[in-house]
Amino acid sequence: MASRAAKLGLLASGTGTCCSAFCAPLGLRRAAARVEPHLSQFRSSMSSASSLLGSPGAWAAVGTTLAICSAQKVARSRQRRAGSNAGTVPRSVACRALPLATKLTTPSQLLDRVDIFIFDCDGVIWRGDSLIEGIPNVLDRLRADGKKLFFVTNNSTKSRAGYKSKFTSLGLDVEPEEIFSSSFAAAAYLEQTKFKATGKKVYVIGEKGIGEELDLIGVPWIGAEADKGQEPNMGSGGKVEIDHDIGAVVVGFDRNINYYKLQYAQLCLNEIPGCQFIATNLDRVTHLTDAQEWAGNGTMVGAMKGCTGMEPTLVGKPAPLMIDYIAEKYGITDKSRICMVGDRLDTDIAFGRNNGLQTCLTLSGVTTEDELLDKAPRKAGTEGIQPEFYVDTINDFVA
C-alpha cells in the first residue's frame, strides 16, 4: 500500500518506464507487461501523426495515462477475483494529466471557494521547534473570516495531547479536537477494525505518541521507548524471543531505532500468522530542526518491507482514513469546500487530490518551486502530482 497513491502520479511524466514503475511495487509486473506493448505502439502511432494532432510529448502523456488506468483496472479485477481489499489499489485523480499549479496572488481566488482548511504542521506551521513567522496572524484572520481549521500531521512521535502542548508552547491557540496525528490514525484504524476484541497486543516501533493513543482505546502494546537500549544476543545460538500474542506491528518515526527493534518486528511479521504490518506514514524526510532535513519514517518502514517482503497498511497521509474520520465526525458532505495545505506533493497534495479536496502547496517546507513547476527533477513518487495553487508561505492567504 505504501506510497501507491503517490506512485499513480507517474502517469503525467510521459516516461516510457512509468507503467512498470507503478506496477512493480504492487506486485503487478504481469499487468505492466500486458500494458507496456500497447503503450509503446500508441506512442509510435501518435508520434507519426503529430503533425496533424499536436506534439508527440503531449500524446505520450496521454498514452501513459491510458496505460496506467488500464493497469489499475487489471489490478482491481485480479484483486476482486482474489477477494482482497478493494482499497489496495486506489483510484486516483492522477488518472488524468493535471495542469501546472497557479501561484496564488489574490487570496480571494482560494478563500472564496473554501470553508475548511486542513493544514499540515511540519514545514507549514513550524519547522522543528521554530514557528514560521506570521502564522498566528494567519490563523486568527482565517478564523475571523469564519473558516474552520484542522491540523493533520504525519508525525507520530506525539499524541494529540502532545501536539496540543506543542501548539500552546508556540503561542498558538488550537483546540485538541482540531488536531489529528498519524499516531491517532493508527489507533483509530485498530479501533475501527475491532483489534481489541482479538485479545492481541501491538508491537511498536516508534515513540510515545503511538503508545499514548493506544492506551486511550485500551489496546495493550509493547516496544517503543522501552526497547530503546535493547541489544540482541548475536553470539553462538543467540536469538530474540518474541511474544506470540502480538497481532500487529505499528511502525512510526523512531529516533531510537535499533537492530533489536527491527529483529523483533520482523520476527512478529514473518513468524506469527495474520500479524498486521501498519505504517503511520512513509515520509522520506522530516523536520527535526529548522537547519536541515532529517531521514523520515520511510526509513523505518523501508527496512521492514525489505526484511519481510510485505507492504504495510498506511494510515497517515495520503491514505483517506483521517479525512474520512473528520468528515464523519463533523458531518461534512461537500469535500470540495475543503482545502488541504501542505509542503509535500506525495503526501499532502496526493491526500487532497485523491480525496476530492482542493489543494495548495506551500514552499516553506520540502518542495521547491523549480521542482513543482518541473524545472528541476522531481523526487521519486511525486511525478505528475500538482496542486491547484501554491504559495511561498501561508502568509499569502491574508496578504
Short mmCIF file of C-alpha atoms in Angstrom, two decimals:
data_model
loop_
_atom_site.label_atom_id
_atom_site.label_comp_id
_atom_site.label_asym_id
_atom_site.label_seq_id
_atom_site.Cartn_x
_atom_site.Cartn_y
_atom_site.Cartn_z
CA MET A 1 0.00 0.00 0.00
CA ALA A 2 2.99 2.17 0.84
CA SER A 3 3.08 5.19 -1.49
CA ARG A 4 0.72 3.73 -4.06
CA ALA A 5 -1.49 6.77 -4.36
CA ALA A 6 1.60 8.89 -4.92
CA LYS A 7 3.02 6.47 -7.47
CA LEU A 8 -0.06 6.94 -9.61
CA GLY A 9 1.33 10.40 -10.33
CA LEU A 10 3.92 8.78 -12.62
CA LEU A 11 1.47 8.88 -15.49
CA ALA A 12 1.84 12.56 -16.23
CA SER A 13 5.60 12.38 -16.71
CA GLY A 14 5.33 10.79 -20.15
CA THR A 15 8.20 8.42 -19.47
CA GLY A 16 8.32 5.02 -21.07
CA THR A 17 9.03 3.22 -17.82
CA CYS A 18 6.23 4.68 -15.72
CA CYS A 19 3.87 1.74 -16.19
CA SER A 20 6.46 -0.69 -14.89
CA ALA A 21 7.41 1.69 -12.08
CA PHE A 22 3.80 1.81 -10.98
CA CYS A 23 3.10 -1.88 -11.23
CA ALA A 24 6.31 -3.37 -9.88
CA PRO A 25 5.95 -2.14 -6.29
CA LEU A 26 2.43 -3.57 -6.22
CA GLY A 27 3.49 -6.99 -7.43
CA LEU A 28 1.71 -6.43 -10.73
CA ARG A 29 4.50 -6.96 -13.20
CA ARG A 30 2.25 -9.10 -15.37
CA ALA A 31 -0.19 -6.22 -15.66
CA ALA A 32 2.70 -3.96 -16.64
CA ALA A 33 3.92 -6.45 -19.22
CA ARG A 34 0.48 -6.59 -20.82
CA VAL A 35 0.03 -2.83 -20.96
CA GLU A 36 3.53 -1.67 -21.91
CA PRO A 37 3.50 -3.02 -25.51
CA HIS A 38 0.23 -1.21 -26.17
CA LEU A 39 1.74 1.95 -24.71
CA SER A 40 4.77 1.72 -26.99
CA GLN A 41 2.57 1.13 -30.04
CA PHE A 42 0.34 4.04 -29.03
CA ARG A 43 3.31 6.40 -28.68
CA SER A 44 4.70 5.33 -32.02
CA SER A 45 1.39 5.96 -33.77
CA MET A 46 0.87 9.31 -32.11
CA SER A 47 4.41 10.43 -32.87
CA SER A 48 3.94 9.76 -36.59
CA ALA A 49 0.65 11.65 -36.54
CA SER A 50 2.00 14.58 -34.51
CA SER A 51 1.99 16.95 -37.47
CA LEU A 52 -1.78 16.67 -37.54
CA LEU A 53 -2.67 16.09 -33.91
CA GLY A 54 -0.11 18.03 -31.84
CA SER A 55 3.20 17.47 -30.13
CA PRO A 56 4.40 13.89 -29.58
CA GLY A 57 5.26 14.74 -25.98
CA ALA A 58 1.66 15.64 -25.23
CA TRP A 59 0.41 12.45 -26.86
CA ALA A 60 2.98 10.42 -24.94
CA ALA A 61 1.49 11.73 -21.70
CA VAL A 62 -2.00 10.79 -22.91
CA GLY A 63 -0.79 7.31 -23.86
CA THR A 64 0.82 6.91 -20.45
CA THR A 65 -2.41 7.96 -18.77
CA LEU A 66 -4.38 5.32 -20.66
CA ALA A 67 -1.76 2.70 -19.86
CA ILE A 68 -1.78 3.36 -16.13
CA CYS A 69 -5.58 3.38 -15.99
CA SER A 70 -5.57 0.05 -17.83
CA ALA A 71 -3.03 -1.36 -15.38
CA GLN A 72 -5.20 -0.23 -12.48
CA LYS A 73 -8.24 -1.97 -13.99
CA VAL A 74 -6.27 -5.20 -14.39
CA ALA A 75 -5.05 -4.94 -10.80
CA ARG A 76 -8.52 -4.31 -9.38
CA SER A 77 -10.01 -7.14 -11.42
CA ARG A 78 -7.44 -9.56 -10.03
CA GLN A 79 -8.00 -8.31 -6.51
CA ARG A 80 -11.75 -8.83 -6.81
CA ARG A 81 -11.21 -12.38 -8.02
CA ALA A 82 -8.81 -12.98 -5.12
CA GLY A 83 -11.22 -11.44 -2.62
CA SER A 84 -8.66 -8.84 -1.49
CA ASN A 85 -9.30 -5.36 -0.18
CA ALA A 86 -10.60 -3.08 -2.92
CA GLY A 87 -8.73 -0.21 -1.35
CA THR A 88 -5.33 -1.74 -2.04
CA VAL A 89 -5.01 -0.11 -5.47
CA PRO A 90 -6.87 3.19 -5.02
CA ARG A 91 -8.44 5.21 -7.76
CA SER A 92 -6.58 8.47 -8.13
CA VAL A 93 -7.03 11.83 -9.73
CA ALA A 94 -3.66 11.10 -11.28
CA CYS A 95 -5.53 9.14 -13.97
CA ARG A 96 -5.71 12.38 -15.87
CA ALA A 97 -2.93 14.80 -16.72
CA LEU A 98 -3.01 17.81 -14.41
CA PRO A 99 -2.07 21.39 -15.35
CA LEU A 100 0.76 23.15 -13.55
CA ALA A 101 -0.18 24.83 -10.29
CA THR A 102 -1.08 28.53 -10.19
CA LYS A 103 0.74 30.83 -7.80
CA LEU A 104 -1.81 32.48 -5.52
CA THR A 105 -1.57 36.24 -5.93
CA THR A 106 -5.11 37.22 -4.88
CA PRO A 107 -6.20 35.44 -1.66
CA SER A 108 -9.87 35.55 -2.64
CA GLN A 109 -9.10 33.21 -5.56
CA LEU A 110 -8.84 30.46 -2.97
CA LEU A 111 -10.58 31.74 0.16
CA ASP A 112 -13.92 32.37 -1.57
CA ARG A 113 -14.02 28.69 -2.55
CA VAL A 114 -13.09 27.23 0.85
CA ASP A 115 -14.94 26.77 4.15
CA ILE A 116 -12.46 24.43 5.85
CA PHE A 117 -8.68 24.43 5.81
CA ILE A 118 -6.66 21.34 6.74
CA PHE A 119 -3.06 22.26 7.48
CA ASP A 120 -0.05 20.00 7.63
CA CYS A 121 2.22 21.09 10.51
CA ASP A 122 5.92 20.40 9.82
CA GLY A 123 7.04 22.79 7.09
CA VAL A 124 3.73 24.69 7.10
CA ILE A 125 3.12 25.90 10.67
CA TRP A 126 6.58 25.26 12.09
CA ARG A 127 10.00 23.86 11.22
CA GLY A 128 11.30 21.64 14.00
CA ASP A 129 10.52 23.62 17.15
CA SER A 130 10.55 27.02 15.42
CA LEU A 131 7.28 28.71 14.47
CA ILE A 132 7.20 30.08 10.92
CA GLU A 133 6.91 33.86 11.04
CA GLY A 134 3.42 35.32 10.72
CA ILE A 135 1.48 32.11 11.39
CA PRO A 136 -0.53 33.34 14.43
CA ASN A 137 -1.86 36.26 12.41
CA VAL A 138 -2.83 33.98 9.51
CA LEU A 139 -4.78 31.59 11.71
CA ASP A 140 -6.53 34.42 13.55
CA ARG A 141 -7.54 36.07 10.28
CA LEU A 142 -8.89 32.85 8.82
CA ARG A 143 -10.95 32.13 11.95
CA ALA A 144 -12.26 35.73 11.89
CA ASP A 145 -13.40 35.10 8.30
CA GLY A 146 -15.42 32.10 9.51
CA LYS A 147 -13.07 29.39 8.26
CA LYS A 148 -12.86 26.13 10.21
CA LEU A 149 -9.33 24.85 10.75
CA PHE A 150 -7.86 21.40 11.29
CA PHE A 151 -4.24 20.34 11.68
CA VAL A 152 -3.28 16.94 10.27
CA THR A 153 0.28 15.73 10.69
CA ASN A 154 2.03 12.54 9.63
CA ASN A 155 4.43 12.86 12.55
CA SER A 156 3.61 10.07 15.02
CA THR A 157 6.07 11.00 17.77
CA LYS A 158 3.36 12.81 19.74
CA SER A 159 -0.25 12.03 20.59
CA ARG A 160 -2.97 14.63 20.08
CA ALA A 161 -2.41 15.75 23.68
CA GLY A 162 1.31 16.09 22.94
CA TYR A 163 0.62 18.22 19.88
CA LYS A 164 -1.78 20.40 21.85
CA SER A 165 1.12 21.13 24.21
CA LYS A 166 3.40 21.97 21.28
CA PHE A 167 0.87 24.38 19.75
CA THR A 168 0.48 26.05 23.14
CA SER A 169 4.25 26.32 23.65
CA LEU A 170 4.50 28.13 20.31
CA GLY A 171 1.78 30.58 21.29
CA LEU A 172 -0.96 29.08 19.10
CA ASP A 173 -4.48 28.68 20.44
CA VAL A 174 -5.63 25.39 18.92
CA GLU A 175 -8.32 23.11 20.34
CA PRO A 176 -7.45 19.42 20.90
CA GLU A 177 -10.30 18.28 18.62
CA GLU A 178 -8.75 20.26 15.76
CA ILE A 179 -5.58 18.13 15.85
CA PHE A 180 -5.11 14.81 14.05
CA SER A 181 -1.80 12.94 14.04
CA SER A 182 -0.78 9.68 12.41
CA SER A 183 -0.36 8.18 15.90
CA PHE A 184 -4.07 8.85 16.38
CA ALA A 185 -4.77 7.42 12.91
CA ALA A 186 -3.05 4.15 13.84
CA ALA A 187 -5.21 3.84 16.96
CA ALA A 188 -8.34 4.80 15.04
CA TYR A 189 -7.63 2.12 12.44
CA LEU A 190 -7.21 -0.55 15.10
CA GLU A 191 -10.39 0.62 16.80
CA GLN A 192 -12.36 0.56 13.55
CA THR A 193 -11.15 -2.96 12.76
CA LYS A 194 -12.02 -4.13 16.31
CA PHE A 195 -8.46 -5.18 17.07
CA LYS A 196 -9.08 -5.04 20.83
CA ALA A 197 -11.61 -7.88 20.56
CA THR A 198 -8.86 -10.21 19.30
CA GLY A 199 -7.09 -10.03 22.66
CA LYS A 200 -3.79 -9.45 20.84
CA LYS A 201 -1.04 -6.92 21.55
CA VAL A 202 0.73 -4.41 19.35
CA TYR A 203 4.50 -4.17 18.92
CA VAL A 204 5.52 -0.55 18.37
CA ILE A 205 8.48 0.83 16.50
CA GLY A 206 8.10 4.50 17.31
CA GLU A 207 7.91 6.98 20.13
CA LYS A 208 5.49 7.73 22.93
CA GLY A 209 2.75 9.26 20.77
CA ILE A 210 1.64 5.87 19.45
CA GLY A 211 1.56 4.26 22.88
CA GLU A 212 -0.42 7.15 24.37
CA GLU A 213 -3.08 6.84 21.66
CA LEU A 214 -3.25 3.04 22.05
CA ASP A 215 -3.74 3.49 25.80
CA LEU A 216 -6.78 5.68 25.12
CA ILE A 217 -8.53 2.84 23.26
CA GLY A 218 -7.43 0.13 25.67
CA VAL A 219 -5.15 -1.81 23.30
CA PRO A 220 -2.11 -3.39 25.01
CA TRP A 221 1.28 -2.74 23.45
CA ILE A 222 4.99 -3.31 23.98
CA GLY A 223 8.20 -1.96 22.46
CA ALA A 224 8.69 1.71 21.52
CA GLU A 225 10.83 3.62 24.02
CA ALA A 226 11.03 0.62 26.39
CA ASP A 227 13.27 -1.09 23.81
CA LYS A 228 15.48 1.95 23.32
CA GLY A 229 18.59 0.37 24.81
CA GLN A 230 17.96 -3.28 23.92
CA GLU A 231 20.72 -5.20 22.17
CA PRO A 232 20.11 -8.66 20.69
CA ASN A 233 22.34 -11.58 21.57
CA MET A 234 24.12 -12.34 18.33
CA GLY A 235 26.61 -14.80 19.77
CA SER A 236 26.53 -18.53 19.08
CA GLY A 237 22.94 -19.75 19.48
CA GLY A 238 21.73 -16.24 20.22
CA LYS A 239 18.20 -15.23 19.25
CA VAL A 240 15.45 -12.76 20.08
CA GLU A 241 12.43 -14.23 21.86
CA ILE A 242 9.10 -12.68 20.87
CA ASP A 243 5.63 -12.55 22.41
CA HIS A 244 3.42 -14.70 20.19
CA ASP A 245 0.35 -12.76 21.28
CA ILE A 246 1.44 -9.88 19.02
CA GLY A 247 -1.27 -9.25 16.42
CA ALA A 248 0.09 -6.10 14.77
CA VAL A 249 3.32 -4.20 14.29
CA VAL A 250 2.91 -0.42 14.07
CA VAL A 251 5.89 1.38 12.55
CA GLY A 252 6.21 5.09 13.26
CA PHE A 253 9.09 7.55 13.29
CA ASP A 254 11.66 6.43 15.86
CA ARG A 255 14.76 8.42 16.77
CA ASN A 256 15.86 5.44 18.86
CA ILE A 257 15.55 2.81 16.14
CA ASN A 258 17.95 -0.10 16.67
CA TYR A 259 18.64 -3.58 15.40
CA TYR A 260 16.76 -5.23 18.27
CA LYS A 261 13.53 -3.44 17.32
CA LEU A 262 13.93 -4.38 13.67
CA GLN A 263 14.61 -8.00 14.52
CA TYR A 264 11.69 -8.22 16.95
CA ALA A 265 9.29 -6.67 14.44
CA GLN A 266 10.38 -8.84 11.51
CA LEU A 267 10.01 -11.99 13.61
CA CYS A 268 6.45 -10.96 14.52
CA LEU A 269 5.54 -10.31 10.90
CA ASN A 270 7.33 -13.31 9.42
CA GLU A 271 6.53 -15.92 12.07
CA ILE A 272 3.12 -15.02 13.56
CA PRO A 273 0.26 -15.89 11.19
CA GLY A 274 -2.00 -12.92 10.46
CA CYS A 275 0.19 -10.34 12.17
CA GLN A 276 -0.60 -6.95 10.61
CA PHE A 277 2.02 -4.50 9.31
CA ILE A 278 0.80 -0.91 9.87
CA ALA A 279 2.73 2.23 8.90
CA THR A 280 1.87 5.63 10.32
CA ASN A 281 3.43 7.34 7.28
CA LEU A 282 6.01 6.96 4.52
CA ASP A 283 7.64 10.40 4.66
CA ARG A 284 11.16 10.26 3.25
CA VAL A 285 12.40 13.21 5.32
CA THR A 286 11.17 15.18 8.32
CA HIS A 287 11.91 18.47 10.11
CA LEU A 288 13.59 17.72 13.43
CA THR A 289 15.29 21.13 13.36
CA ASP A 290 14.99 24.24 11.22
CA ALA A 291 18.58 23.78 9.98
CA GLN A 292 18.20 20.74 7.69
CA GLU A 293 16.01 17.82 6.67
CA TRP A 294 16.33 14.51 8.53
CA ALA A 295 15.62 10.93 7.48
CA GLY A 296 11.91 10.25 7.98
CA ASN A 297 9.67 7.29 8.77
CA GLY A 298 10.06 5.97 5.25
CA THR A 299 13.47 4.79 6.52
CA MET A 300 11.94 2.59 9.22
CA VAL A 301 9.11 1.31 7.04
CA GLY A 302 11.54 0.59 4.20
CA ALA A 303 13.67 -1.55 6.50
CA MET A 304 10.64 -3.63 7.50
CA LYS A 305 9.49 -4.01 3.90
CA GLY A 306 12.95 -5.17 2.97
CA CYS A 307 13.12 -7.97 5.53
CA THR A 308 9.51 -9.16 5.25
CA GLY A 309 8.55 -8.58 1.61
CA MET A 310 5.28 -7.14 2.94
CA GLU A 311 3.50 -3.92 2.04
CA PRO A 312 2.09 -2.04 5.06
CA THR A 313 -1.38 -0.75 5.66
CA LEU A 314 -0.87 3.01 5.55
CA VAL A 315 -2.97 5.08 7.97
CA GLY A 316 -1.39 8.54 7.57
CA LYS A 317 -1.50 10.80 4.52
CA PRO A 318 -2.17 10.19 1.67
CA ALA A 319 -4.44 7.36 2.88
CA PRO A 320 -8.07 8.52 3.34
CA LEU A 321 -8.56 7.42 6.96
CA MET A 322 -8.11 10.83 8.61
CA ILE A 323 -10.24 12.84 6.16
CA ASP A 324 -12.97 10.20 6.34
CA TYR A 325 -12.89 10.42 10.13
CA ILE A 326 -13.10 14.23 10.09
CA ALA A 327 -15.93 14.22 7.54
CA GLU A 328 -17.96 11.70 9.50
CA LYS A 329 -17.38 13.31 12.90
CA TYR A 330 -18.29 16.81 11.73
CA GLY A 331 -20.97 15.89 9.21
CA ILE A 332 -19.07 17.27 6.23
CA THR A 333 -20.79 16.28 2.99
CA ASP A 334 -19.12 18.59 0.46
CA LYS A 335 -15.40 17.85 0.49
CA SER A 336 -14.85 20.20 -2.44
CA ARG A 337 -15.15 23.12 0.03
CA ILE A 338 -12.14 21.78 1.98
CA CYS A 339 -8.58 22.79 1.12
CA MET A 340 -5.56 20.68 2.06
CA VAL A 341 -2.48 22.85 2.62
CA GLY A 342 0.92 21.18 2.85
CA ASP A 343 4.54 21.19 1.77
CA ARG A 344 4.77 17.68 0.32
CA LEU A 345 3.46 16.55 -3.05
CA ASP A 346 3.40 12.81 -2.36
CA THR A 347 1.60 13.04 0.99
CA ASP A 348 -0.25 16.33 1.48
CA ILE A 349 -1.21 17.13 -2.11
CA ALA A 350 -1.86 13.50 -3.05
CA PHE A 351 -4.02 13.24 0.11
CA GLY A 352 -6.08 16.22 -1.02
CA ARG A 353 -6.43 15.30 -4.66
CA ASN A 354 -7.19 11.63 -4.04
CA ASN A 355 -9.95 12.54 -1.58
CA GLY A 356 -11.75 15.26 -3.52
CA LEU A 357 -10.29 18.27 -1.70
CA GLN A 358 -8.87 21.48 -3.07
CA THR A 359 -5.11 21.70 -2.64
CA CYS A 360 -2.46 24.34 -2.00
CA LEU A 361 1.27 23.70 -1.69
CA THR A 362 3.46 25.96 0.45
CA LEU A 363 7.12 26.36 -0.44
CA SER A 364 8.10 26.75 3.23
CA GLY A 365 8.88 23.03 3.53
CA VAL A 366 10.42 20.27 1.43
CA THR A 367 9.20 21.13 -2.11
CA THR A 368 10.92 23.82 -4.19
CA GLU A 369 9.24 25.98 -6.80
CA ASP A 370 11.50 24.64 -9.57
CA GLU A 371 10.56 21.08 -8.63
CA LEU A 372 6.85 21.93 -8.52
CA LEU A 373 6.96 23.59 -11.94
CA ASP A 374 9.05 20.77 -13.44
CA LYS A 375 12.08 23.00 -13.93
CA ALA A 376 14.09 20.62 -11.75
CA PRO A 377 13.89 16.81 -11.41
CA ARG A 378 11.02 15.55 -9.28
CA LYS A 379 11.63 13.26 -6.34
CA ALA A 380 10.53 9.67 -6.96
CA GLY A 381 6.84 9.25 -6.28
CA THR A 382 5.93 12.91 -6.86
CA GLU A 383 5.82 12.84 -10.66
CA GLY A 384 2.62 14.29 -12.12
CA ILE A 385 1.17 15.40 -8.78
CA GLN A 386 0.04 19.03 -8.92
CA PRO A 387 -1.92 21.25 -6.51
CA GLU A 388 -4.35 23.85 -7.82
CA PHE A 389 -2.44 26.65 -6.09
CA TYR A 390 0.89 27.27 -4.41
CA VAL A 391 2.26 29.96 -2.08
CA ASP A 392 5.61 30.95 -0.59
CA THR A 393 4.13 30.57 2.91
CA ILE A 394 0.55 30.61 4.15
CA ASN A 395 1.06 34.30 4.95
CA ASP A 396 -0.01 34.75 1.32
CA PHE A 397 -3.56 33.76 2.36
CA VAL A 398 -4.02 37.12 4.06
CA ALA A 399 -1.63 39.34 2.08
#
